[in-house]
Short mmCIF file of C-alpha atoms and ligand atoms in Angstrom, two decimals:
data_model
loop_
_atom_site.label_atom_id
_atom_site.label_comp_id
_atom_site.label_asym_id
_atom_site.label_seq_id
_atom_site.Cartn_x
_atom_site.Cartn_y
_atom_site.Cartn_z
CA MET A 1 -155.95 -128.37 51.55
CA ASN A 2 -157.21 -131.44 50.07
CA ILE A 3 -160.84 -131.07 49.20
CA PRO A 4 -162.98 -134.41 48.55
CA PHE A 5 -165.68 -133.21 45.90
CA THR A 6 -168.00 -134.60 43.45
CA LYS A 7 -168.87 -132.74 40.17
CA MET A 8 -172.30 -133.31 38.71
CA HIS A 9 -174.66 -131.48 36.29
CA GLY A 10 -178.33 -130.94 35.65
CA LEU A 11 -178.34 -130.84 31.58
CA GLY A 12 -175.02 -129.62 31.49
CA ASN A 13 -175.18 -127.05 34.14
CA SER A 14 -172.34 -128.37 36.25
CA TYR A 15 -171.39 -127.76 39.95
CA ILE A 16 -168.72 -128.78 42.39
CA PHE A 17 -170.37 -130.44 45.23
CA LEU A 18 -168.86 -131.10 48.46
CA ASP A 19 -170.37 -133.43 51.11
CA LEU A 20 -170.25 -131.58 54.52
CA PHE A 21 -171.67 -134.28 56.14
CA LYS A 22 -168.31 -135.42 56.05
CA TYR A 23 -166.04 -132.61 56.91
CA GLN A 24 -166.23 -128.70 57.19
CA ILE A 25 -164.75 -125.61 55.44
CA GLU A 26 -164.15 -122.47 57.18
CA GLU A 27 -166.93 -119.84 55.98
CA GLU A 28 -164.51 -117.02 54.89
CA LEU A 29 -162.95 -119.64 52.42
CA LEU A 30 -166.02 -120.39 50.68
CA ALA A 31 -166.21 -117.50 48.00
CA PRO A 32 -162.54 -117.71 46.90
CA LEU A 33 -162.81 -121.61 46.94
CA ALA A 34 -165.70 -121.29 44.49
CA ILE A 35 -163.89 -118.94 42.24
CA ASP A 36 -160.39 -121.19 42.01
CA ILE A 37 -162.67 -124.66 41.94
CA ALA A 38 -164.90 -123.46 39.21
CA ASN A 39 -162.15 -121.87 37.11
CA LYS A 40 -161.13 -124.72 34.57
CA ASP A 41 -157.50 -123.84 34.19
CA ILE A 42 -156.31 -123.72 37.73
CA GLY A 43 -159.24 -125.66 39.31
CA ILE A 44 -161.79 -128.18 37.97
CA GLY A 45 -164.08 -126.05 35.82
CA SER A 46 -167.87 -125.53 36.62
CA ASP A 47 -170.54 -122.92 36.86
CA GLY A 48 -170.02 -122.81 40.54
CA LEU A 49 -169.82 -124.46 43.95
CA ILE A 50 -172.60 -126.28 46.03
CA LEU A 51 -172.38 -127.49 49.69
CA ILE A 52 -174.44 -130.28 50.79
CA HIS A 53 -174.64 -129.83 54.28
CA PRO A 54 -176.70 -131.23 57.65
CA SER A 55 -179.70 -129.26 58.50
CA ILE A 56 -182.03 -128.71 61.18
CA GLN A 57 -185.19 -127.53 59.40
CA ALA A 58 -184.85 -130.14 56.46
CA ASP A 59 -183.34 -133.57 55.78
CA VAL A 60 -180.65 -132.03 53.95
CA GLY A 61 -179.24 -128.71 52.98
CA MET A 62 -177.91 -127.00 49.85
CA ARG A 63 -175.87 -123.49 49.57
CA ILE A 64 -175.00 -122.64 46.07
CA PHE A 65 -172.00 -120.18 45.06
CA ASN A 66 -171.68 -118.81 41.55
CA LYS A 67 -168.56 -118.98 39.27
CA ASP A 68 -167.57 -115.48 40.48
CA GLY A 69 -167.92 -116.42 44.34
CA SER A 70 -171.17 -114.57 44.85
CA GLU A 71 -173.84 -116.68 46.92
CA GLY A 72 -177.34 -117.53 44.95
CA LYS A 73 -180.36 -118.60 47.22
CA ASN A 74 -181.75 -121.12 45.14
CA CYS A 75 -180.62 -123.59 42.18
CA GLY A 76 -182.83 -125.75 40.22
CA ASN A 77 -180.36 -127.83 38.51
CA GLY A 78 -178.40 -128.15 41.73
CA LEU A 79 -181.39 -129.29 43.83
CA ARG A 80 -182.02 -132.38 41.60
CA CYS A 81 -178.29 -133.23 41.77
CA VAL A 82 -178.15 -132.83 45.38
CA ALA A 83 -181.30 -135.16 45.70
CA LYS A 84 -179.48 -137.77 43.50
CA TYR A 85 -176.35 -137.41 45.99
CA ALA A 86 -178.25 -137.45 48.86
CA TYR A 87 -180.41 -140.72 47.99
CA GLU A 88 -177.51 -142.59 46.47
CA ASN A 89 -175.26 -141.84 49.37
CA ASN A 90 -177.73 -142.75 51.96
CA LEU A 91 -177.86 -139.32 53.55
CA VAL A 92 -181.67 -139.44 53.51
CA GLU A 93 -184.09 -142.42 54.34
CA SER A 94 -186.95 -142.15 51.91
CA LYS A 95 -187.33 -141.30 48.28
CA THR A 96 -189.14 -138.14 49.14
CA PHE A 97 -187.32 -135.46 51.24
CA SER A 98 -187.08 -131.84 51.94
CA ILE A 99 -184.07 -129.89 51.09
CA GLU A 100 -183.12 -126.46 52.73
CA THR A 101 -181.98 -123.80 50.76
CA LYS A 102 -181.52 -119.94 51.48
CA ALA A 103 -184.61 -119.41 49.75
CA GLY A 104 -186.95 -121.90 52.07
CA ASN A 105 -187.46 -125.59 51.96
CA VAL A 106 -188.34 -127.84 49.16
CA THR A 107 -189.37 -131.14 48.29
CA ALA A 108 -187.85 -133.57 46.33
CA GLU A 109 -189.11 -136.98 44.80
CA ILE A 110 -186.77 -139.77 43.52
CA ARG A 111 -187.26 -141.94 40.64
CA GLY A 112 -184.67 -145.05 40.68
CA ASP A 113 -182.94 -146.61 43.56
CA ARG A 114 -179.83 -146.28 45.61
CA ALA A 115 -177.30 -147.70 42.96
CA PHE A 116 -178.83 -145.26 40.44
CA VAL A 117 -181.06 -142.14 40.60
CA GLU A 118 -182.91 -141.65 37.34
CA GLU A 119 -184.83 -138.56 37.38
CA VAL A 120 -185.54 -136.05 40.38
CA THR A 121 -189.01 -133.94 40.58
CA VAL A 122 -188.95 -131.17 43.16
CA ASP A 123 -191.94 -128.92 44.30
CA MET A 124 -190.26 -125.74 43.92
CA GLY A 125 -192.97 -123.93 45.97
CA GLU A 126 -194.77 -120.73 44.94
CA PRO A 127 -193.23 -118.18 42.49
CA ILE A 128 -192.59 -114.60 43.89
CA LEU A 129 -194.31 -112.18 41.56
CA LYS A 130 -194.27 -108.85 43.92
CA ARG A 131 -191.94 -106.44 42.46
CA ASN A 132 -190.32 -105.46 45.77
CA LEU A 133 -189.66 -109.34 46.50
CA ILE A 134 -188.31 -110.26 42.94
CA PRO A 135 -186.62 -107.47 43.53
CA MET A 136 -187.29 -104.99 40.92
CA GLU A 137 -187.33 -101.22 41.44
CA GLY A 138 -190.90 -99.50 40.81
CA ASN A 139 -194.18 -99.80 42.29
CA ALA A 140 -193.80 -102.43 45.06
CA ASP A 141 -197.06 -104.44 45.15
CA GLU A 142 -197.15 -104.54 41.19
CA GLN A 143 -196.33 -107.60 39.07
CA VAL A 144 -193.96 -106.92 36.11
CA ILE A 145 -195.63 -108.68 33.26
CA ALA A 146 -195.02 -107.46 29.71
CA GLU A 147 -193.16 -104.45 30.80
CA SER A 148 -191.29 -102.31 28.39
CA PHE A 149 -187.46 -102.47 29.07
CA GLU A 150 -185.19 -100.45 27.19
CA ILE A 151 -181.73 -101.21 27.18
CA SER A 152 -178.65 -100.17 25.11
CA HIS A 153 -181.24 -98.66 22.56
CA HIS A 154 -182.98 -102.23 22.44
CA PRO A 155 -186.53 -101.65 23.15
CA LEU A 156 -187.53 -104.89 25.05
CA VAL A 157 -190.30 -106.10 27.05
CA VAL A 158 -189.85 -107.96 30.23
CA THR A 159 -191.59 -110.31 32.59
CA ALA A 160 -189.99 -110.82 36.04
CA VAL A 161 -190.11 -113.65 38.28
CA SER A 162 -188.60 -114.89 41.40
CA MET A 163 -188.11 -118.57 42.20
CA GLY A 164 -186.12 -117.55 45.41
CA ASN A 165 -184.00 -116.02 43.27
CA PRO A 166 -184.47 -113.35 40.52
CA HIS A 167 -185.18 -113.89 36.82
CA ALA A 168 -185.99 -111.51 33.92
CA ILE A 169 -187.68 -113.17 30.83
CA PHE A 170 -187.66 -111.79 27.47
CA PHE A 171 -189.88 -113.69 24.81
CA VAL A 172 -188.15 -113.77 21.31
CA GLU A 173 -189.51 -114.76 18.04
CA ASP A 174 -186.35 -116.97 17.08
CA ILE A 175 -183.98 -117.85 20.08
CA ALA A 176 -181.19 -118.66 17.70
CA GLU A 177 -181.04 -114.75 17.20
CA ALA A 178 -181.55 -114.07 20.84
CA PRO A 179 -179.10 -111.29 21.94
CA LEU A 180 -178.00 -113.12 25.01
CA THR A 181 -174.02 -112.60 24.51
CA GLU A 182 -174.46 -108.66 23.91
CA LEU A 183 -177.42 -107.80 26.17
CA GLY A 184 -176.84 -110.67 29.06
CA PRO A 185 -173.94 -109.13 30.88
CA ILE A 186 -175.59 -105.66 30.90
CA ILE A 187 -179.13 -106.75 32.02
CA THR A 188 -177.66 -109.19 34.61
CA VAL A 189 -176.18 -105.80 36.52
CA ASP A 190 -178.55 -103.44 35.21
CA GLN A 191 -179.45 -101.08 38.48
CA ARG A 192 -183.42 -101.44 38.12
CA PHE A 193 -182.44 -104.92 39.76
CA PRO A 194 -180.94 -104.10 42.71
CA GLU A 195 -179.72 -107.77 43.82
CA GLY A 196 -178.71 -108.32 40.08
CA VAL A 197 -180.88 -110.82 38.07
CA ASN A 198 -180.62 -113.90 35.97
CA VAL A 199 -181.48 -113.19 32.20
CA GLU A 200 -183.81 -115.46 30.21
CA PHE A 201 -184.69 -115.58 26.46
CA VAL A 202 -187.41 -117.57 25.43
CA GLU A 203 -188.99 -118.51 22.15
CA ILE A 204 -192.52 -120.18 22.48
CA VAL A 205 -193.22 -122.97 20.23
CA SER A 206 -196.60 -123.92 21.33
CA ASP A 207 -198.55 -124.00 24.68
CA LYS A 208 -196.71 -126.94 25.63
CA GLU A 209 -193.13 -126.38 24.49
CA MET A 210 -190.33 -123.47 24.44
CA HIS A 211 -187.07 -122.93 23.68
CA PHE A 212 -184.58 -121.27 26.61
CA ARG A 213 -181.09 -119.61 26.74
CA VAL A 214 -179.95 -118.31 29.85
CA TRP A 215 -177.19 -115.43 31.27
CA GLU A 216 -176.86 -116.29 34.76
CA ARG A 217 -176.31 -113.76 37.42
CA GLY A 218 -172.54 -114.44 38.64
CA SER A 219 -171.84 -117.18 36.14
CA GLY A 220 -172.60 -115.95 32.55
CA ILE A 221 -174.09 -118.34 29.85
CA THR A 222 -174.42 -121.86 31.21
CA GLN A 223 -176.34 -124.91 29.32
CA GLY A 224 -179.30 -124.26 31.62
CA CYS A 225 -180.98 -123.00 34.65
CA GLY A 226 -183.61 -124.94 36.44
CA THR A 227 -184.76 -122.25 38.56
CA GLY A 228 -185.14 -120.06 35.30
CA ALA A 229 -187.00 -122.69 33.07
CA CYS A 230 -189.54 -122.51 36.09
CA ALA A 231 -189.65 -118.64 35.98
CA ALA A 232 -190.06 -118.95 32.20
CA VAL A 233 -192.95 -121.12 32.39
CA VAL A 234 -194.73 -119.02 35.11
CA ALA A 235 -193.84 -116.04 33.01
CA SER A 236 -195.28 -117.63 30.00
CA ILE A 237 -198.69 -118.49 31.92
CA LEU A 238 -198.64 -114.93 33.07
CA ASN A 239 -198.39 -113.55 29.46
CA GLY A 240 -201.31 -116.39 28.12
CA PHE A 241 -198.87 -118.55 26.15
CA ALA A 242 -199.40 -121.42 28.17
CA ASN A 243 -201.60 -122.84 30.74
CA LYS A 244 -201.75 -123.35 34.48
CA GLY A 245 -201.93 -127.32 35.79
CA GLU A 246 -200.02 -128.38 32.27
CA GLU A 247 -196.50 -129.91 32.06
CA ILE A 248 -194.49 -127.82 29.86
CA CYS A 249 -191.32 -128.79 27.96
CA VAL A 250 -188.62 -126.50 28.19
CA HIS A 251 -185.66 -127.02 25.73
CA LEU A 252 -182.45 -125.76 27.50
CA SER A 253 -179.30 -125.79 25.45
CA GLY A 254 -178.21 -129.02 27.59
CA GLY A 255 -181.11 -131.09 27.46
CA ASP A 256 -185.15 -130.63 28.54
CA LEU A 257 -186.84 -130.01 31.91
CA PHE A 258 -190.66 -130.59 32.17
CA ILE A 259 -192.15 -127.75 34.55
CA THR A 260 -195.99 -127.73 35.69
CA TRP A 261 -197.01 -124.46 37.62
CA ALA A 262 -199.79 -126.25 39.40
CA ASN A 263 -203.24 -124.85 40.24
CA ASP A 264 -202.48 -124.86 43.84
CA GLY A 265 -199.65 -122.25 43.00
CA HIS A 266 -196.63 -124.77 43.39
CA VAL A 267 -193.94 -125.10 40.52
CA TRP A 268 -192.72 -128.54 39.83
CA MET A 269 -189.41 -129.17 38.26
CA ARG A 270 -189.03 -132.70 36.69
CA GLY A 271 -185.56 -133.90 35.03
CA ASN A 272 -182.22 -135.66 35.23
CA ALA A 273 -179.01 -135.19 37.03
CA SER A 274 -175.65 -136.76 36.38
CA THR A 275 -172.56 -137.43 38.35
CA THR A 276 -169.23 -137.08 36.23
CA VAL A 277 -166.30 -137.47 38.40
CA SER A 278 -165.11 -137.66 42.10
CA GLY A 279 -161.66 -136.69 43.61
CA GLU A 280 -159.85 -134.58 45.47
CA PHE A 281 -159.13 -130.72 45.08
CA TYR A 282 -155.57 -129.73 45.80
CA TRP A 283 -155.91 -126.33 47.23
CA ASN A 284 -153.78 -123.68 48.27
CA PRO A 285 -156.20 -120.56 49.45
CA LYS A 286 -153.27 -118.07 49.27
CA SER A 287 -152.27 -118.82 45.60
N1 LIG B 301 -178.27 -122.41 37.84
C1 LIG B 301 -178.80 -122.32 38.70
C2 LIG B 301 -179.10 -121.09 39.26
C3 LIG B 301 -177.95 -120.75 40.16
C4 LIG B 301 -178.15 -119.51 40.95
C5 LIG B 301 -178.02 -118.02 39.96
N2 LIG B 301 -177.06 -117.72 39.40
C6 LIG B 301 -178.36 -116.92 40.86
O1 LIG B 301 -177.37 -116.16 41.43
O2 LIG B 301 -179.30 -116.79 41.32
C7 LIG B 301 -180.31 -123.27 38.56
O3 LIG B 301 -180.46 -124.29 37.85
O4 LIG B 301 -181.44 -122.53 38.86
#
């Protein structure tokens, strides 16, 4: 099979994008395709696969598959890339449009023109804080704010937030010393999170700025995670480290994102997106 693709990234969090406005791929091929195409040795190399597809309920649709072939419900960095692709490729008419995700519809706003989208702002909707909806085991209606979380003899403190996908946030004194490599792969599959979890370590610099590192569910360490940055800002406000209604700069390994948890409850994400290469992937599904 020859599969046309575009590789894009948001702050180094890279995905292979397939334009399903132009062709279709059978459903059962998507997970194995994600695994192969994301593999740097036999494929192209990326943190996963994203489908840009026609939508009935929105102007354009997005589906995201992690590197291990599992499907996520949302992807912040992917959304900015989808918005850039959709506008630059005339899939949408205006600079403000809706994108369907498995977690619901969001609204994207473009800064730039058809030749080059410079920046995208996304209204990510409201964070989900009820424990059973994150989901995390325990008392269904409670929120998970600064709760003791013992793992592998490490006495951690967790705040959990869903942005349509689950995030466990751990505040640390020094981001350089965060036990991401050691604990990321253990926490992400911890049974207290029945659907797994994206794991974030965050160092607060001030009420306007934080450092952030992530172990993504299904993909491992990545340069950044847009939904994770949103969740980290919500968690920092829930813990009293920052304020609602103020834009906060999140320093990810691959660059900066600007996040606001607005007073109406919606989370706004502002940042760039980049296109690196387009081509055809020659794929033998059986190999
Ligand atoms: N990198 C993404 C999130 C991708 C999905 C995530 N790994 C999950 O399984 O929930 C982002 O930028 O938000």
